[in-house]
Short mmCIF file of C-alpha atoms in Angstrom, two decimals:
data_model
loop_
_atom_site.label_atom_id
_atom_site.label_comp_id
_atom_site.label_asym_id
_atom_site.label_seq_id
_atom_site.Cartn_x
_atom_site.Cartn_y
_atom_site.Cartn_z
CA MET A 284 0.04 -0.01 0.02
CA ILE A 285 1.05 3.64 -0.65
CA LEU A 286 0.65 6.49 1.76
CA GLU A 287 0.36 9.97 0.18
CA LEU A 288 0.69 13.05 2.30
CA ASP A 289 0.14 16.79 1.54
CA CYS A 290 1.53 18.57 4.62
CA GLY A 291 0.30 22.14 4.68
CA ASN A 292 0.80 24.87 7.21
CA SER A 293 -2.51 24.17 8.99
CA PHE A 294 -3.51 20.63 8.05
CA ILE A 295 -2.19 17.28 6.71
CA LYS A 296 -4.22 15.80 3.94
CA TRP A 297 -3.67 12.01 3.58
CA ARG A 298 -4.84 9.10 1.54
CA VAL A 299 -3.83 5.45 1.23
CA LEU A 300 -3.83 3.66 -2.05
CA ASP A 301 -3.89 -0.10 -2.62
CA ALA A 302 -0.87 -2.09 -3.74
CA ASP A 303 -1.55 -1.15 -7.40
CA GLY A 304 -1.67 2.56 -6.64
CA ARG A 305 -5.13 2.88 -8.23
CA LEU A 306 -7.75 2.46 -5.52
CA VAL A 307 -8.09 4.89 -2.60
CA VAL A 308 -8.69 2.67 0.50
CA GLY A 309 -8.65 5.43 3.08
CA GLU A 310 -8.24 9.23 3.37
CA GLY A 311 -8.69 12.18 5.67
CA VAL A 312 -7.60 15.54 6.83
CA VAL A 313 -6.00 16.02 10.27
CA ASP A 314 -4.31 18.86 12.24
CA SER A 315 -1.47 17.01 13.76
CA ASP A 316 1.11 14.20 13.36
CA LEU A 317 -0.50 12.21 16.23
CA ALA A 318 -3.96 12.56 14.61
CA LEU A 319 -2.41 11.28 11.37
CA LEU A 320 -1.15 8.08 13.16
CA GLU A 321 -4.59 7.63 14.75
CA GLY A 322 -6.35 7.86 11.40
CA LEU A 323 -3.96 5.45 9.75
CA LYS A 324 -4.12 2.86 12.49
CA GLY A 325 -7.93 2.81 12.22
CA LEU A 326 -7.69 1.39 8.74
CA VAL A 327 -8.30 -2.31 8.60
CA GLY A 328 -5.62 -4.36 6.94
CA LEU A 329 -3.19 -1.47 6.65
CA ALA A 330 0.12 -2.70 5.14
CA LEU A 331 2.21 0.35 4.02
CA LYS A 332 5.13 -0.26 1.82
CA TYR A 333 5.82 3.19 0.50
CA CYS A 334 5.09 6.78 1.39
CA ARG A 335 5.47 9.88 -0.78
CA LEU A 336 4.80 13.33 0.57
CA VAL A 337 4.92 16.97 -0.18
CA SER A 338 5.46 19.40 2.63
CA VAL A 339 5.57 23.29 2.97
CA ARG A 340 6.51 22.90 6.68
CA THR A 341 9.96 23.60 8.04
CA ALA A 342 12.64 21.08 7.39
CA ASP A 343 12.73 20.14 11.09
CA GLU A 344 8.91 19.54 11.21
CA THR A 345 8.94 17.47 7.99
CA ASN A 346 11.98 15.36 9.14
CA ALA A 347 10.23 14.71 12.45
CA LEU A 348 7.16 13.41 10.63
CA ILE A 349 9.27 11.20 8.37
CA LEU A 350 11.15 9.68 11.28
CA LEU A 351 7.79 9.01 13.03
CA LEU A 352 6.34 7.22 9.93
CA GLN A 353 9.56 5.15 9.54
CA GLU A 354 9.50 4.13 13.14
CA VAL A 355 5.85 3.27 13.43
CA PHE A 356 5.22 1.72 9.98
CA GLU A 357 8.76 0.79 8.81
CA VAL A 358 7.90 2.42 5.54
CA SER A 359 10.12 3.84 2.79
CA VAL A 360 9.48 7.65 2.45
CA VAL A 361 10.10 9.81 -0.68
CA CYS A 362 9.76 13.61 -0.56
CA ALA A 363 8.89 15.87 -3.43
CA SER A 364 11.60 18.50 -4.21
CA PRO A 365 11.82 21.67 -6.30
CA ALA A 366 12.59 21.39 -10.04
CA ARG A 367 13.20 23.76 -12.74
CA GLU A 368 11.47 21.44 -15.24
CA MET A 369 9.47 18.35 -14.93
CA SER A 370 7.02 16.35 -17.18
CA GLY A 371 6.99 19.06 -19.84
CA VAL A 372 6.39 21.96 -17.38
CA ARG A 373 9.02 24.74 -16.83
CA ASN A 374 8.92 26.38 -13.50
CA GLY A 375 8.29 30.05 -14.04
CA TYR A 376 9.78 31.44 -10.85
CA GLU A 377 13.07 33.43 -11.13
CA GLU A 378 14.28 31.26 -8.25
CA PHE A 379 12.49 28.01 -9.08
CA GLU A 380 13.23 26.50 -5.57
CA ARG A 381 11.09 29.23 -3.95
CA LEU A 382 7.84 28.23 -5.68
CA GLY A 383 5.73 26.43 -3.05
CA LEU A 384 5.88 22.69 -3.63
CA ASP A 385 2.18 22.25 -3.23
CA ARG A 386 1.59 24.84 -6.05
CA TRP A 387 4.23 23.20 -8.25
CA LEU A 388 2.60 19.74 -7.87
CA ALA A 389 -0.92 21.22 -8.53
CA LEU A 390 0.13 22.84 -11.72
CA LEU A 391 2.08 19.80 -12.81
CA GLY A 392 -1.12 17.70 -12.28
CA GLY A 393 -3.26 20.33 -13.97
CA PHE A 394 -1.15 20.54 -17.09
CA HIS A 395 -0.98 16.72 -17.19
CA LEU A 396 -4.87 16.31 -17.00
CA ALA A 397 -5.54 19.25 -19.37
CA ALA A 398 -2.82 18.33 -21.93
CA GLY A 399 -2.78 22.00 -22.74
CA ALA A 400 -3.12 25.44 -21.25
CA CYS A 401 -4.60 25.63 -17.78
CA LEU A 402 -5.40 27.94 -14.91
CA VAL A 403 -5.04 26.19 -11.49
CA LEU A 404 -6.92 27.74 -8.56
CA ASP A 405 -6.22 26.32 -5.14
CA PHE A 406 -8.46 27.40 -2.23
CA GLY A 407 -6.82 26.65 1.14
CA THR A 408 -5.75 28.90 3.94
CA ALA A 409 -4.32 31.12 1.25
CA VAL A 410 -5.75 31.12 -2.31
CA THR A 411 -3.25 30.58 -5.17
CA ALA A 412 -3.61 30.96 -8.90
CA ASP A 413 -1.14 29.59 -11.48
CA PHE A 414 -1.09 29.95 -15.33
CA VAL A 415 0.52 27.23 -17.47
CA ALA A 416 0.65 27.86 -21.33
CA ALA A 417 0.00 25.09 -23.84
CA ASP A 418 3.78 24.59 -24.39
CA GLY A 419 4.28 23.91 -20.63
CA GLU A 420 5.65 27.32 -19.73
CA HIS A 421 4.57 28.39 -16.20
CA LEU A 422 3.81 32.07 -16.55
CA GLY A 423 3.72 32.66 -12.79
CA GLY A 424 0.74 33.20 -10.42
CA PHE A 425 -0.92 35.10 -7.66
CA ILE A 426 -1.46 34.54 -3.91
CA CYS A 427 -4.16 36.13 -1.73
CA PRO A 428 -5.71 35.39 1.61
CA GLY A 429 -8.34 32.59 1.64
CA MET A 430 -11.58 32.58 3.54
CA PRO A 431 -9.95 31.41 6.73
CA LEU A 432 -7.24 34.10 6.73
CA MET A 433 -9.69 36.87 5.87
CA ARG A 434 -12.22 35.99 8.58
CA ASN A 435 -9.55 35.41 11.19
CA GLN A 436 -7.94 38.73 10.51
CA LEU A 437 -11.17 40.52 11.02
CA ARG A 438 -11.95 38.49 14.11
CA THR A 439 -8.51 39.22 15.52
CA HIS A 440 -8.30 42.91 14.86
CA THR A 441 -11.99 43.95 15.48
CA ARG A 442 -13.14 43.23 18.98
CA LYS A 443 -16.80 43.26 18.25
CA ILE A 444 -16.65 40.52 15.57
CA ARG A 445 -17.24 37.35 17.40
CA TYR A 446 -19.19 34.34 15.95
CA GLY A 447 -18.89 30.62 15.58
CA ASP A 448 -18.60 28.29 12.52
CA VAL A 449 -22.25 27.42 12.50
CA ALA A 450 -23.27 31.08 12.21
CA ALA A 451 -20.77 31.60 9.45
CA GLU A 452 -22.13 28.77 7.50
CA ARG A 453 -25.65 30.03 7.75
CA ALA A 454 -24.56 33.52 6.73
CA LEU A 455 -23.49 32.22 3.36
CA GLU A 456 -26.90 30.79 2.44
CA LYS A 457 -27.58 34.14 0.68
CA LEU A 458 -25.38 36.82 -0.74
CA ILE A 459 -27.54 39.81 -0.11
CA PRO A 460 -26.18 42.76 1.96
CA GLY A 461 -25.76 41.46 5.51
CA ARG A 462 -27.93 42.71 8.31
CA THR A 463 -25.71 41.26 11.08
CA THR A 464 -22.01 41.34 11.56
CA VAL A 465 -21.52 37.66 10.78
CA GLU A 466 -23.55 38.04 7.52
CA ALA A 467 -21.61 41.28 6.49
CA VAL A 468 -18.22 39.63 7.19
CA GLU A 469 -18.74 36.28 5.68
CA ARG A 470 -20.48 37.52 2.56
CA GLY A 471 -17.94 40.31 2.11
CA CYS A 472 -15.05 37.78 2.25
CA LEU A 473 -16.78 35.44 -0.14
CA LEU A 474 -17.36 38.29 -2.62
CA MET A 475 -13.72 39.28 -2.44
CA LEU A 476 -12.77 35.64 -3.07
CA ARG A 477 -15.06 35.45 -6.14
CA GLY A 478 -13.74 38.78 -7.36
CA PHE A 479 -10.27 37.46 -7.31
CA VAL A 480 -11.36 34.40 -9.22
CA LEU A 481 -13.07 36.48 -11.88
CA THR A 482 -9.89 38.58 -12.51
CA GLN A 483 -7.87 35.38 -13.00
CA LEU A 484 -10.34 34.25 -15.55
CA GLU A 485 -10.14 37.46 -17.50
CA LEU A 486 -6.32 37.27 -17.49
CA ALA A 487 -6.37 33.71 -18.75
CA ARG A 488 -8.79 34.71 -21.54
CA SER A 489 -6.51 37.55 -22.52
CA TYR A 490 -3.72 34.94 -22.95
CA TRP A 491 -5.55 32.01 -24.51
CA GLY A 492 -9.05 33.04 -25.50
CA LYS A 493 -11.28 30.06 -24.74
CA ASP A 494 -8.65 27.46 -25.21
CA PHE A 495 -7.68 26.60 -21.65
CA THR A 496 -8.93 24.47 -18.80
CA VAL A 497 -9.66 25.74 -15.23
CA PHE A 498 -8.94 23.45 -12.29
CA LEU A 499 -10.44 24.12 -8.81
CA THR A 500 -8.85 22.31 -5.74
CA GLY A 501 -8.61 22.92 -2.12
CA GLY A 502 -11.09 22.99 0.73
CA ASP A 503 -13.01 26.07 -0.30
CA ALA A 504 -13.29 25.29 -4.05
CA ALA A 505 -17.04 24.69 -3.66
CA GLN A 506 -17.37 28.48 -2.80
CA VAL A 507 -16.72 29.41 -6.43
CA THR A 508 -18.11 26.60 -8.50
CA GLU A 509 -21.35 28.58 -9.12
CA ILE A 510 -19.52 31.44 -11.00
CA ILE A 511 -17.32 29.13 -13.14
CA PRO A 512 -19.41 26.02 -13.84
CA GLU A 513 -17.16 25.01 -16.68
CA ALA A 514 -14.16 24.44 -14.31
CA ARG A 515 -13.05 20.94 -13.41
CA VAL A 516 -13.08 20.33 -9.64
CA VAL A 517 -10.13 17.98 -8.69
CA PRO A 518 -9.87 17.66 -4.89
CA ASP A 519 -6.71 15.65 -5.14
CA LEU A 520 -4.90 17.67 -7.71
CA VAL A 521 -1.73 17.94 -5.63
CA PHE A 522 -1.62 14.10 -5.34
CA VAL A 523 -1.78 13.85 -9.13
CA GLY A 524 1.38 15.93 -9.31
CA LEU A 525 2.94 14.11 -6.30
CA ALA A 526 2.70 10.79 -8.15
CA MET A 527 4.44 12.42 -11.16
CA ALA A 528 7.24 13.93 -9.07
CA CYS A 529 7.74 10.81 -6.94
CA PRO A 530 7.13 7.72 -9.01
CA LEU A 531 7.52 4.48 -7.04
CA SER A 532 8.40 2.13 -9.91
#
């Protein structure tokens, strides 16, 4: 079996594939290394042979997780690393090693699935947009705060903004002007997010007309599907790129 990990700043997304690497037999999202171990140990018949991972954590944090996995499961671990070029895609950053590895793998996966020009939009703690031309040239991208960052900044810096997750979810049932603070904040943040997305679409169309594919990935991707129904939602896009960057055969 193969364990795949996407280690972000806030969460670890994981999934386990069968021995052939085709069928997902378990998956989840956790907020700590120990929670990851608990989730994995809960899988019946778990027999890990390989692990491949991408991490945007510090080297010390990543190494600590690798050592833990090796100790508990006696598994071979391979880490994705930066590259100037891979699978027909050329990294567009002036210093290629400074492009976030999760972004790099997502755009690798997007270009592979599209077999042509693509716009990759990833909705996590931060929101990222990356443009890849039909010849594999990564044109660069944009980063802005995601919904969690926007709402937390307002909660942190404005004393009177206090509400829970349930209230936040209810506030997004409509997008009319808010008549409570929670409605005003949540709807305002969502409209900012959608505005960002629409500007990315305009830029992509200025490059390629209609000849490109839009990919949506990340936890908040569902918040924008209504405004770009033609987009392909691929929750595991980073894992598509991870398999390309870390082949196990």
